[in-house]
């Protein structure tokens, strides 16, 4: 595996992974294949395009478009696909699931079919802890059944099932990783941490869903990238690997931590109507990946501090997004008139 096609590489985790892999492996070449939806942004790869001009290429394309996918694989002599391309935001999947089914289910099938026909060495699927559904107690193991509850999670679980079907039926060399909530540089400010941080910087209220007692495992994006790298190189073919820290953080505590770090008042926290079907807790058992030798380099608190610092220092990146028409429209639709408890 020397020539990687990173689909969705212009998004948050994908762009971090592209940078990480090019820095780590001097003999690897990367082609990013990305549709550039609202979440895809070539600013995320600006430094990569400059620093690695001889080993990096970009193709604008939809993973649902079989001809363009095949063309890119052949033109760049791709050995392996790492698929980050997806619609990724639960709230958007509640408003309009259509694109989620197209990209996360059908698009995954198109990539698998191309990988099979063209005989690629590996297909790696980036999945999520959300496929296990709400976990009232304990921690999800890779062998647990999937029980997704949001349209986003259901579309991601469907993708995973198809990946497994290609392994069983056609012997396609696949691996899957299921990551917990990522935080770090270049995360689109619709997800809770960048949304809260950038709102707080501007003294805009932090919309906290429901009672704020929902639990997530937030891990630093580069720790996630290291886990994916390890599975790509040392994972068992056909295997599924969870990636997270196992630490638990309630949303209300996250809001307080972010406000503390930024020196902003607690009065900025604004309770709002809860998300429909809101999963109260995710928790991953990560012992399988640890057995391969992986350890996260950041605690949750380190990851949060690092992330806050990045957003404070990189307003050039997020201000144009937040002031754009697309974001403004989304924010209005999602949050206007949603306040409770005033
Ligand atoms: P993101 O929304 O920041 O980026 C998604 C990228 O995919 C964008 O660049 C977008 O343009 C591209 N894309 C979307 N539809 C496409 C299509 N049809 N064809 C080609 N490109 C398309 O997402 P992210 O947060 O970086 O997540 C990346 C992957 O990791 C996703 O598969 C997601 O399910 C998974 N994941 C995310 C998290 C998280 O906390 N963000 C956690 C676990 C797993
Ligand atoms: P989010 O970042 O959307 O990730 P997930 O896919 O895990 O739902 O949300 C993380 C948690 O934060 C989740 O419990 C919902 C909550 N949340 C809020 O309280 N307010 C917000 O504005 C957003 C976007 C999320």
mmCIF file of C-alpha atoms and ligand atoms in Angstrom:
data_model
loop_
_atom_site.group_PDB
_atom_site.id
_atom_site.type_symbol
_atom_site.label_atom_id
_atom_site.label_comp_id
_atom_site.label_asym_id
_atom_site.label_seq_id
_atom_site.Cartn_x
_atom_site.Cartn_y
_atom_site.Cartn_z
ATOM 1 C CA UNK A 1 0.000 0.000 0.000
ATOM 2 C CA UNK A 2 1.802 3.095 -1.231
ATOM 3 C CA UNK A 3 -0.849 4.980 -3.176
ATOM 4 C CA UNK A 4 -3.828 5.816 -0.998
ATOM 5 C CA UNK A 5 -7.131 7.274 -2.102
ATOM 6 C CA UNK A 6 -8.575 9.192 0.826
ATOM 7 C CA UNK A 7 -12.246 9.815 0.117
ATOM 8 C CA UNK A 8 -13.709 12.685 2.133
ATOM 9 C CA UNK A 9 -10.147 13.919 2.636
ATOM 10 C CA UNK A 10 -11.210 17.577 2.508
ATOM 11 C CA UNK A 11 -13.321 17.189 5.645
ATOM 12 C CA UNK A 12 -12.315 17.375 9.297
ATOM 13 C CA UNK A 13 -10.838 13.963 10.128
ATOM 14 C CA UNK A 14 -9.893 13.139 6.547
ATOM 15 C CA UNK A 15 -7.716 16.253 6.156
ATOM 16 C CA UNK A 16 -5.974 15.546 9.475
ATOM 17 C CA UNK A 17 -5.377 11.967 8.319
ATOM 18 C CA UNK A 18 -3.937 13.069 4.959
ATOM 19 C CA UNK A 19 -1.447 15.386 6.708
ATOM 20 C CA UNK A 20 -0.581 12.732 9.276
ATOM 21 C CA UNK A 21 0.080 10.024 6.652
ATOM 22 C CA UNK A 22 2.171 12.244 4.354
ATOM 23 C CA UNK A 23 4.260 13.375 7.322
ATOM 24 C CA UNK A 24 4.673 9.858 8.651
ATOM 25 C CA UNK A 25 5.386 7.902 5.440
ATOM 26 C CA UNK A 26 7.844 9.599 3.083
ATOM 27 C CA UNK A 27 7.147 7.035 0.338
ATOM 28 C CA UNK A 28 3.338 7.300 0.335
ATOM 29 C CA UNK A 29 1.300 9.217 -2.185
ATOM 30 C CA UNK A 30 -2.211 10.425 -1.452
ATOM 31 C CA UNK A 31 -5.052 11.328 -3.743
ATOM 32 C CA UNK A 32 -7.940 13.045 -1.998
ATOM 33 C CA UNK A 33 -11.289 12.310 -3.646
ATOM 34 C CA UNK A 34 -13.975 14.648 -2.347
ATOM 35 C CA UNK A 35 -17.254 16.153 -3.518
ATOM 36 C CA UNK A 36 -16.668 19.340 -1.516
ATOM 37 C CA UNK A 37 -20.082 19.486 0.138
ATOM 38 C CA UNK A 38 -20.740 22.246 2.683
ATOM 39 C CA UNK A 39 -18.381 20.306 5.009
ATOM 40 C CA UNK A 40 -15.554 19.847 2.526
ATOM 41 C CA UNK A 41 -13.053 22.676 2.424
ATOM 42 C CA UNK A 42 -9.780 22.967 0.536
ATOM 43 C CA UNK A 43 -8.565 25.410 3.200
ATOM 44 C CA UNK A 44 -8.203 22.280 5.379
ATOM 45 C CA UNK A 45 -5.518 21.037 2.979
ATOM 46 C CA UNK A 46 -3.863 24.318 2.011
ATOM 47 C CA UNK A 47 -0.604 23.596 3.822
ATOM 48 C CA UNK A 48 -0.642 19.977 2.595
ATOM 49 C CA UNK A 49 -0.904 21.053 -1.047
ATOM 50 C CA UNK A 50 2.118 23.329 -0.548
ATOM 51 C CA UNK A 51 4.295 21.036 1.556
ATOM 52 C CA UNK A 52 3.653 17.791 -0.314
ATOM 53 C CA UNK A 53 3.037 18.996 -3.877
ATOM 54 C CA UNK A 54 4.898 15.988 -5.357
ATOM 55 C CA UNK A 55 2.987 13.340 -3.371
ATOM 56 C CA UNK A 56 -0.495 14.842 -3.058
ATOM 57 C CA UNK A 57 -3.297 15.221 -5.606
ATOM 58 C CA UNK A 58 -6.916 16.301 -5.395
ATOM 59 C CA UNK A 59 -9.861 15.022 -7.437
ATOM 60 C CA UNK A 60 -13.257 16.636 -7.076
ATOM 61 C CA UNK A 61 -15.839 13.886 -7.298
ATOM 62 C CA UNK A 62 -18.809 12.167 -5.705
ATOM 63 C CA UNK A 63 -18.324 8.675 -4.261
ATOM 64 C CA UNK A 64 -21.731 7.807 -5.750
ATOM 65 C CA UNK A 65 -20.343 8.416 -9.268
ATOM 66 C CA UNK A 66 -18.862 5.042 -10.255
ATOM 67 C CA UNK A 67 -17.157 6.212 -13.462
ATOM 68 C CA UNK A 68 -15.305 9.084 -11.791
ATOM 69 C CA UNK A 69 -14.302 6.868 -8.861
ATOM 70 C CA UNK A 70 -12.835 4.244 -11.211
ATOM 71 C CA UNK A 71 -11.117 6.916 -13.304
ATOM 72 C CA UNK A 72 -9.410 8.375 -10.228
ATOM 73 C CA UNK A 73 -8.299 4.935 -8.984
ATOM 74 C CA UNK A 74 -6.767 4.093 -12.348
ATOM 75 C CA UNK A 75 -5.209 7.485 -13.021
ATOM 76 C CA UNK A 76 -3.500 7.514 -9.619
ATOM 77 C CA UNK A 77 -2.667 3.779 -9.505
ATOM 78 C CA UNK A 78 -4.442 3.506 -6.168
ATOM 79 C CA UNK A 79 -3.608 0.482 -3.966
ATOM 80 C CA UNK A 80 -6.022 1.180 -1.119
ATOM 81 C CA UNK A 81 -9.075 3.283 -0.291
ATOM 82 C CA UNK A 82 -9.646 4.830 3.117
ATOM 83 C CA UNK A 83 -13.225 6.045 3.104
ATOM 84 C CA UNK A 84 -13.991 9.095 5.247
ATOM 85 C CA UNK A 85 -16.577 10.486 2.807
ATOM 86 C CA UNK A 86 -19.940 10.783 4.512
ATOM 87 C CA UNK A 87 -22.710 13.043 5.596
ATOM 88 C CA UNK A 88 -21.819 13.265 9.267
ATOM 89 C CA UNK A 89 -24.080 15.476 11.332
ATOM 90 C CA UNK A 90 -26.903 13.819 13.310
ATOM 91 C CA UNK A 91 -29.031 16.991 13.406
ATOM 92 C CA UNK A 92 -28.893 17.337 9.623
ATOM 93 C CA UNK A 93 -29.836 13.667 9.271
ATOM 94 C CA UNK A 94 -32.935 14.383 11.341
ATOM 95 C CA UNK A 95 -33.869 17.378 9.152
ATOM 96 C CA UNK A 96 -33.223 15.566 5.848
ATOM 97 C CA UNK A 97 -31.929 11.987 5.705
ATOM 98 C CA UNK A 98 -31.756 11.731 1.911
ATOM 99 C CA UNK A 99 -28.102 12.668 1.354
ATOM 100 C CA UNK A 100 -27.122 10.326 4.201
ATOM 101 C CA UNK A 101 -28.619 7.325 2.441
ATOM 102 C CA UNK A 102 -27.047 8.386 -0.866
ATOM 103 C CA UNK A 103 -23.514 8.948 0.375
ATOM 104 C CA UNK A 104 -23.141 6.765 3.465
ATOM 105 C CA UNK A 105 -24.948 3.722 2.043
ATOM 106 C CA UNK A 106 -24.954 3.883 -1.773
ATOM 107 C CA UNK A 107 -21.599 5.688 -1.966
ATOM 108 C CA UNK A 108 -19.985 3.016 0.220
ATOM 109 C CA UNK A 109 -21.326 0.347 -2.139
ATOM 110 C CA UNK A 110 -19.892 2.183 -5.178
ATOM 111 C CA UNK A 111 -16.435 2.320 -3.557
ATOM 112 C CA UNK A 112 -16.584 -1.348 -2.536
ATOM 113 C CA UNK A 113 -17.567 -2.382 -6.038
ATOM 114 C CA UNK A 114 -14.697 -0.366 -7.552
ATOM 115 C CA UNK A 115 -12.246 -1.863 -5.031
ATOM 116 C CA UNK A 116 -13.439 -5.370 -5.929
ATOM 117 C CA UNK A 117 -13.377 -4.895 -9.707
ATOM 118 C CA UNK A 118 -9.994 -3.197 -9.742
ATOM 119 C CA UNK A 119 -8.455 -5.644 -7.252
ATOM 120 C CA UNK A 120 -7.332 -3.143 -4.614
ATOM 121 C CA UNK A 121 -5.142 -4.341 -1.754
ATOM 122 C CA UNK A 122 -7.363 -2.824 0.927
ATOM 123 C CA UNK A 123 -10.654 -1.060 1.540
ATOM 124 C CA UNK A 124 -10.835 0.659 4.920
ATOM 125 C CA UNK A 125 -14.121 2.039 6.207
ATOM 126 C CA UNK A 126 -14.227 4.875 8.737
ATOM 127 C CA UNK A 127 -17.201 4.218 10.978
ATOM 128 C CA UNK A 128 -18.517 5.491 14.281
ATOM 129 C CA UNK A 129 -19.458 4.450 17.809
ATOM 130 C CA UNK A 130 -22.976 5.663 16.987
ATOM 131 C CA UNK A 131 -23.718 2.404 15.132
ATOM 132 C CA UNK A 132 -24.010 0.651 18.519
ATOM 133 C CA UNK A 133 -26.833 2.997 19.518
ATOM 134 C CA UNK A 134 -27.496 4.273 23.027
ATOM 135 C CA UNK A 135 -25.428 2.341 25.611
ATOM 136 C CA UNK A 136 -27.087 2.619 29.054
ATOM 137 C CA UNK A 137 -24.207 0.859 30.825
ATOM 138 C CA UNK A 138 -20.937 -0.873 30.106
ATOM 139 C CA UNK A 139 -19.011 -0.364 26.885
ATOM 140 C CA UNK A 140 -19.588 -1.537 23.312
ATOM 141 C CA UNK A 141 -17.367 -4.310 22.005
ATOM 142 C CA UNK A 142 -16.793 -4.847 18.297
ATOM 143 C CA UNK A 143 -18.771 -8.103 18.510
ATOM 144 C CA UNK A 144 -21.877 -6.322 19.853
ATOM 145 C CA UNK A 145 -24.795 -6.072 17.447
ATOM 146 C CA UNK A 146 -25.321 -2.714 15.743
ATOM 147 C CA UNK A 147 -28.466 -0.929 16.951
ATOM 148 C CA UNK A 148 -28.437 2.534 15.361
ATOM 149 C CA UNK A 149 -31.160 5.024 16.288
ATOM 150 C CA UNK A 150 -30.620 8.176 14.185
ATOM 151 C CA UNK A 151 -30.760 8.321 10.379
ATOM 152 C CA UNK A 152 -27.034 9.169 10.452
ATOM 153 C CA UNK A 153 -26.167 6.169 12.617
ATOM 154 C CA UNK A 154 -28.437 3.878 10.581
ATOM 155 C CA UNK A 155 -26.772 4.944 7.332
ATOM 156 C CA UNK A 156 -23.290 4.391 8.802
ATOM 157 C CA UNK A 157 -24.303 0.976 10.182
ATOM 158 C CA UNK A 158 -25.656 0.049 6.745
ATOM 159 C CA UNK A 159 -22.308 0.982 5.219
ATOM 160 C CA UNK A 160 -20.507 -1.258 7.750
ATOM 161 C CA UNK A 161 -22.799 -4.183 6.956
ATOM 162 C CA UNK A 162 -22.107 -3.823 3.232
ATOM 163 C CA UNK A 163 -18.346 -3.687 3.881
ATOM 164 C CA UNK A 164 -18.605 -6.933 5.841
ATOM 165 C CA UNK A 165 -20.731 -8.484 3.073
ATOM 166 C CA UNK A 166 -17.971 -7.718 0.520
ATOM 167 C CA UNK A 167 -15.434 -9.398 2.801
ATOM 168 C CA UNK A 168 -17.547 -12.519 3.323
ATOM 169 C CA UNK A 169 -18.937 -12.818 -0.203
ATOM 170 C CA UNK A 170 -16.083 -11.659 -2.410
ATOM 171 C CA UNK A 171 -13.092 -11.932 -0.092
ATOM 172 C CA UNK A 172 -12.380 -8.203 -0.472
ATOM 173 C CA UNK A 173 -9.604 -7.297 2.008
ATOM 174 C CA UNK A 174 -11.471 -4.869 4.260
ATOM 175 C CA UNK A 175 -11.039 -3.348 7.708
ATOM 176 C CA UNK A 176 -13.383 -1.105 9.698
ATOM 177 C CA UNK A 177 -12.668 1.330 12.524
ATOM 178 C CA UNK A 178 -15.423 2.777 14.726
ATOM 179 C CA UNK A 179 -14.315 6.042 16.282
ATOM 180 C CA UNK A 180 -15.712 7.995 19.202
ATOM 181 C CA UNK A 181 -16.370 11.774 18.946
ATOM 182 C CA UNK A 182 -13.325 13.530 17.501
ATOM 183 C CA UNK A 183 -12.177 17.035 18.359
ATOM 184 C CA UNK A 184 -9.314 19.119 17.024
ATOM 185 C CA UNK A 185 -8.360 21.440 14.147
ATOM 186 C CA UNK A 186 -10.645 21.956 11.112
ATOM 187 C CA UNK A 187 -13.882 20.551 12.564
ATOM 188 C CA UNK A 188 -16.873 22.231 10.949
ATOM 189 C CA UNK A 189 -18.539 24.434 13.582
ATOM 190 C CA UNK A 190 -21.843 22.546 13.579
ATOM 191 C CA UNK A 191 -20.503 19.833 15.915
ATOM 192 C CA UNK A 192 -20.783 20.670 19.573
ATOM 193 C CA UNK A 193 -17.196 21.531 20.539
ATOM 194 C CA UNK A 194 -16.287 23.911 17.687
ATOM 195 C CA UNK A 195 -19.797 25.377 17.812
ATOM 196 C CA UNK A 196 -19.536 26.109 21.543
ATOM 197 C CA UNK A 197 -15.952 27.407 21.316
ATOM 198 C CA UNK A 198 -16.596 29.783 18.425
ATOM 199 C CA UNK A 199 -19.900 30.978 19.920
ATOM 200 C CA UNK A 200 -18.191 31.605 23.269
ATOM 201 C CA UNK A 201 -15.394 33.597 21.610
ATOM 202 C CA UNK A 202 -18.113 35.851 20.165
ATOM 203 C CA UNK A 203 -20.249 35.908 23.370
ATOM 204 C CA UNK A 204 -23.076 34.076 21.574
ATOM 205 C CA UNK A 205 -25.129 31.625 23.727
ATOM 206 C CA UNK A 206 -24.128 27.940 23.818
ATOM 207 C CA UNK A 207 -27.265 25.920 22.923
ATOM 208 C CA UNK A 208 -27.277 22.943 25.328
ATOM 209 C CA UNK A 209 -29.718 20.194 24.326
ATOM 210 C CA UNK A 210 -32.177 18.868 26.905
ATOM 211 C CA UNK A 211 -30.769 18.329 30.399
ATOM 212 C CA UNK A 212 -27.157 18.368 29.128
ATOM 213 C CA UNK A 213 -26.432 15.055 30.860
ATOM 214 C CA UNK A 214 -25.720 13.114 27.680
ATOM 215 C CA UNK A 215 -22.329 11.417 27.668
ATOM 216 C CA UNK A 216 -19.765 11.258 24.883
ATOM 217 C CA UNK A 217 -16.136 10.071 24.640
ATOM 218 C CA UNK A 218 -14.183 12.947 23.046
ATOM 219 C CA UNK A 219 -10.788 12.025 21.652
ATOM 220 C CA UNK A 220 -8.167 14.028 19.817
ATOM 221 C CA UNK A 221 -8.338 13.680 16.052
ATOM 222 C CA UNK A 222 -4.648 12.734 15.714
ATOM 223 C CA UNK A 223 -5.067 9.908 18.216
ATOM 224 C CA UNK A 224 -7.881 8.654 15.994
ATOM 225 C CA UNK A 225 -5.582 8.965 12.942
ATOM 226 C CA UNK A 226 -2.884 6.901 14.675
ATOM 227 C CA UNK A 227 -5.438 4.212 15.443
ATOM 228 C CA UNK A 228 -6.568 4.092 11.802
ATOM 229 C CA UNK A 229 -2.931 3.900 10.647
ATOM 230 C CA UNK A 230 -2.303 0.984 13.013
ATOM 231 C CA UNK A 231 -5.353 -0.932 11.781
ATOM 232 C CA UNK A 232 -4.390 -0.263 8.150
ATOM 233 C CA UNK A 233 -0.967 -1.784 8.723
ATOM 234 C CA UNK A 234 -1.494 -4.334 11.489
ATOM 235 C CA UNK A 235 -5.242 -4.973 11.628
ATOM 236 C CA UNK A 236 -6.756 -8.344 10.885
ATOM 237 C CA UNK A 237 -8.439 -8.482 7.460
ATOM 238 C CA UNK A 238 -12.198 -8.479 7.937
ATOM 239 C CA UNK A 239 -11.718 -7.036 11.437
ATOM 240 C CA UNK A 240 -13.572 -4.228 13.199
ATOM 241 C CA UNK A 241 -11.711 -2.010 15.706
ATOM 242 C CA UNK A 242 -13.116 0.555 18.131
ATOM 243 C CA UNK A 243 -11.104 3.778 18.649
ATOM 244 C CA UNK A 244 -11.700 6.074 21.624
ATOM 245 C CA UNK A 245 -10.331 6.794 25.075
ATOM 246 C CA UNK A 246 -13.002 5.161 27.209
ATOM 247 C CA UNK A 247 -13.307 8.481 29.148
ATOM 248 C CA UNK A 248 -16.769 9.962 29.655
ATOM 249 C CA UNK A 249 -17.760 13.627 29.447
ATOM 250 C CA UNK A 250 -21.245 15.069 29.957
ATOM 251 C CA UNK A 251 -22.296 17.881 27.628
ATOM 252 C CA UNK A 252 -22.927 20.265 30.501
ATOM 253 C CA UNK A 253 -19.430 19.614 31.861
ATOM 254 C CA UNK A 254 -17.951 20.161 28.416
ATOM 255 C CA UNK A 255 -19.747 23.523 28.195
ATOM 256 C CA UNK A 256 -18.335 24.585 31.570
ATOM 257 C CA UNK A 257 -14.826 23.425 30.691
ATOM 258 C CA UNK A 258 -14.835 25.373 27.419
ATOM 259 C CA UNK A 259 -16.137 28.533 29.089
ATOM 260 C CA UNK A 260 -13.491 28.217 31.833
ATOM 261 C CA UNK A 261 -10.704 27.836 29.276
ATOM 262 C CA UNK A 262 -11.911 30.908 27.395
ATOM 263 C CA UNK A 263 -12.606 32.981 30.528
ATOM 264 C CA UNK A 264 -16.276 33.397 29.596
ATOM 265 C CA UNK A 265 -19.299 33.412 31.972
ATOM 266 C CA UNK A 266 -21.559 30.406 32.648
ATOM 267 C CA UNK A 267 -24.520 32.612 31.809
ATOM 268 C CA UNK A 268 -23.701 31.935 28.141
ATOM 269 C CA UNK A 269 -25.145 28.409 28.510
ATOM 270 C CA UNK A 270 -28.625 28.409 26.958
ATOM 271 C CA UNK A 271 -30.808 25.308 27.471
ATOM 272 C CA UNK A 272 -32.683 24.434 24.281
ATOM 273 C CA UNK A 273 -35.211 21.793 23.250
ATOM 274 C CA UNK A 274 -33.627 18.349 23.068
ATOM 275 C CA UNK A 275 -32.627 16.543 19.857
ATOM 276 C CA UNK A 276 -35.208 13.976 18.673
ATOM 277 C CA UNK A 277 -34.186 10.426 19.605
ATOM 278 C CA UNK A 278 -31.077 11.780 21.362
ATOM 279 C CA UNK A 279 -28.677 8.959 22.295
ATOM 280 C CA UNK A 280 -27.789 9.618 25.924
ATOM 281 C CA UNK A 281 -24.561 7.698 26.096
ATOM 282 C CA UNK A 282 -21.922 6.137 23.893
ATOM 283 C CA UNK A 283 -19.060 4.158 25.327
ATOM 284 C CA UNK A 284 -16.434 2.061 23.572
ATOM 285 C CA UNK A 285 -14.356 -0.843 24.791
ATOM 286 C CA UNK A 286 -11.013 -0.164 23.096
ATOM 287 C CA UNK A 287 -9.091 -3.189 24.393
ATOM 288 C CA UNK A 288 -8.843 -4.772 20.929
ATOM 289 C CA UNK A 289 -6.936 -1.770 19.516
ATOM 290 C CA UNK A 290 -4.826 -1.444 22.669
ATOM 291 C CA UNK A 291 -3.753 -5.052 22.138
ATOM 292 C CA UNK A 292 -2.239 -3.917 18.813
ATOM 293 C CA UNK A 293 -0.122 -1.436 20.784
ATOM 294 C CA UNK A 294 -2.212 1.746 20.517
ATOM 295 C CA UNK A 295 -2.460 4.328 23.323
ATOM 296 C CA UNK A 296 -4.056 7.759 22.942
ATOM 297 C CA UNK A 297 -1.459 10.506 23.432
ATOM 298 C CA UNK A 298 -4.040 12.988 24.776
ATOM 299 C CA UNK A 299 -6.400 12.850 27.726
ATOM 300 C CA UNK A 300 -9.830 14.313 27.090
ATOM 301 C CA UNK A 301 -8.800 17.502 28.937
ATOM 302 C CA UNK A 302 -5.593 17.850 26.832
ATOM 303 C CA UNK A 303 -7.624 17.331 23.673
ATOM 304 C CA UNK A 304 -10.127 20.006 24.685
ATOM 305 C CA UNK A 305 -7.390 22.521 25.628
ATOM 306 C CA UNK A 306 -5.541 21.887 22.354
ATOM 307 C CA UNK A 307 -8.755 22.334 20.385
ATOM 308 C CA UNK A 308 -9.708 25.581 22.130
ATOM 309 C CA UNK A 309 -6.229 26.947 21.445
ATOM 310 C CA UNK A 310 -6.478 26.083 17.752
ATOM 311 C CA UNK A 311 -9.852 27.817 17.290
ATOM 312 C CA UNK A 312 -8.661 30.867 19.221
ATOM 313 C CA UNK A 313 -5.608 31.112 16.953
ATOM 314 C CA UNK A 314 -7.276 30.276 13.635
ATOM 315 C CA UNK A 315 -10.157 32.642 13.189
ATOM 316 C CA UNK A 316 -9.113 32.933 9.488
ATOM 317 C CA UNK A 317 -10.454 29.399 9.098
ATOM 318 C CA UNK A 318 -13.818 29.510 10.868
ATOM 319 C CA UNK A 319 -15.018 33.092 10.491
ATOM 320 C CA UNK A 320 -15.684 32.813 6.733
ATOM 321 C CA UNK A 321 -17.636 29.571 7.354
ATOM 322 C CA UNK A 322 -19.766 31.034 10.148
ATOM 323 C CA UNK A 323 -20.537 34.237 8.297
ATOM 324 C CA UNK A 324 -21.479 32.407 5.083
ATOM 325 C CA UNK A 325 -25.082 32.111 3.874
ATOM 326 C CA UNK A 326 -25.147 28.314 4.160
ATOM 327 C CA UNK A 327 -24.127 28.333 7.812
ATOM 328 C CA UNK A 328 -26.361 31.247 8.752
ATOM 329 C CA UNK A 329 -29.370 29.523 7.183
ATOM 330 C CA UNK A 330 -28.578 26.234 8.921
ATOM 331 C CA UNK A 331 -28.122 27.933 12.290
ATOM 332 C CA UNK A 332 -31.462 29.696 11.989
ATOM 333 C CA UNK A 333 -33.285 26.519 11.033
ATOM 334 C CA UNK A 334 -31.648 24.503 13.798
ATOM 335 C CA UNK A 335 -31.697 26.909 16.731
ATOM 336 C CA UNK A 336 -34.178 29.755 16.205
ATOM 337 C CA UNK A 337 -37.017 29.673 18.743
ATOM 338 C CA UNK A 338 -35.596 26.562 20.438
ATOM 339 C CA UNK A 339 -34.749 28.149 23.818
ATOM 340 C CA UNK A 340 -36.345 26.672 26.942
ATOM 341 C CA UNK A 341 -36.378 27.681 30.607
ATOM 342 C CA UNK A 342 -36.212 31.484 30.216
HETATM 343 P P1 LIG B 1 -16.905 15.992 7.714
HETATM 344 O O1 LIG B 1 -18.375 16.220 7.623
HETATM 345 O O2 LIG B 1 -16.024 17.032 8.301
HETATM 346 O O3 LIG B 1 -16.320 15.692 6.247
HETATM 347 C C1 LIG B 1 -16.942 14.830 5.349
HETATM 348 C C2 LIG B 1 -16.208 14.959 4.015
HETATM 349 O O4 LIG B 1 -16.821 14.063 3.077
HETATM 350 C C3 LIG B 1 -16.311 16.364 3.397
HETATM 351 O O5 LIG B 1 -15.061 16.759 2.898
HETATM 352 C C4 LIG B 1 -17.318 16.197 2.273
HETATM 353 O O6 LIG B 1 -17.137 17.097 1.208
HETATM 354 C C5 LIG B 1 -17.063 14.763 1.853
HETATM 355 N N1 LIG B 1 -18.206 14.136 1.190
HETATM 356 C C6 LIG B 1 -19.500 14.114 1.633
HETATM 357 N N2 LIG B 1 -20.281 13.481 0.739
HETATM 358 C C7 LIG B 1 -19.458 13.073 -0.267
HETATM 359 C C8 LIG B 1 -19.674 12.346 -1.465
HETATM 360 N N3 LIG B 1 -20.888 11.915 -1.812
HETATM 361 N N4 LIG B 1 -18.614 12.092 -2.264
HETATM 362 C C9 LIG B 1 -17.365 12.527 -1.925
HETATM 363 N N5 LIG B 1 -17.111 13.234 -0.806
HETATM 364 C C10 LIG B 1 -18.143 13.499 0.014
HETATM 365 O O7 LIG B 1 -16.750 14.608 8.437
HETATM 366 P P2 LIG B 1 -15.747 14.109 9.586
HETATM 367 O O8 LIG B 1 -16.239 14.562 10.886
HETATM 368 O O9 LIG B 1 -14.362 14.386 9.162
HETATM 369 O O10 LIG B 1 -16.010 12.545 9.502
HETATM 370 C C11 LIG B 1 -15.271 11.732 8.590
HETATM 371 C C12 LIG B 1 -15.690 10.287 8.761
HETATM 372 O O11 LIG B 1 -15.482 9.870 10.100
HETATM 373 C C13 LIG B 1 -17.166 10.039 8.464
HETATM 374 O O12 LIG B 1 -17.276 8.802 7.785
HETATM 375 C C14 LIG B 1 -17.794 9.958 9.846
HETATM 376 O O13 LIG B 1 -18.941 9.139 9.821
HETATM 377 C C15 LIG B 1 -16.667 9.335 10.639
HETATM 378 N N6 LIG B 1 -16.656 9.659 12.079
HETATM 379 C C16 LIG B 1 -16.691 10.961 12.500
HETATM 380 C C17 LIG B 1 -16.612 11.236 13.868
HETATM 381 C C18 LIG B 1 -16.587 12.658 14.380
HETATM 382 O O14 LIG B 1 -16.556 12.855 15.587
HETATM 383 N N7 LIG B 1 -16.559 13.677 13.535
HETATM 384 C C19 LIG B 1 -16.520 10.189 14.778
HETATM 385 C C20 LIG B 1 -16.475 8.879 14.305
HETATM 386 C C21 LIG B 1 -16.532 8.624 12.957
HETATM 387 P P1 LIG B 2 -22.494 16.329 18.150
HETATM 388 O O1 LIG B 2 -21.227 17.119 18.141
HETATM 389 O O2 LIG B 2 -23.558 16.643 17.175
HETATM 390 O O3 LIG B 2 -22.041 14.798 18.049
HETATM 391 P P2 LIG B 2 -22.933 13.440 18.183
HETATM 392 O O4 LIG B 2 -22.841 12.876 16.812
HETATM 393 O O5 LIG B 2 -22.227 12.645 19.226
HETATM 394 O O6 LIG B 2 -24.310 13.736 18.571
HETATM 395 O O7 LIG B 2 -23.117 16.415 19.602
HETATM 396 C C1 LIG B 2 -22.410 15.968 20.731
HETATM 397 C C2 LIG B 2 -23.326 16.086 21.933
HETATM 398 O O8 LIG B 2 -23.615 17.468 22.157
HETATM 399 C C3 LIG B 2 -24.669 15.407 21.721
HETATM 400 O O9 LIG B 2 -25.091 14.808 22.946
HETATM 401 C C4 LIG B 2 -25.589 16.548 21.344
HETATM 402 C C5 LIG B 2 -25.028 17.738 22.099
HETATM 403 N N1 LIG B 2 -25.204 19.053 21.447
HETATM 404 C C6 LIG B 2 -25.716 20.124 22.164
HETATM 405 O O10 LIG B 2 -26.034 20.007 23.365
HETATM 406 N N2 LIG B 2 -25.860 21.332 21.534
HETATM 407 C C7 LIG B 2 -25.527 21.497 20.227
HETATM 408 O O11 LIG B 2 -25.711 22.623 19.693
HETATM 409 C C8 LIG B 2 -24.998 20.399 19.489
HETATM 410 C C9 LIG B 2 -24.617 20.530 18.050
HETATM 411 C C10 LIG B 2 -24.849 19.180 20.150
#
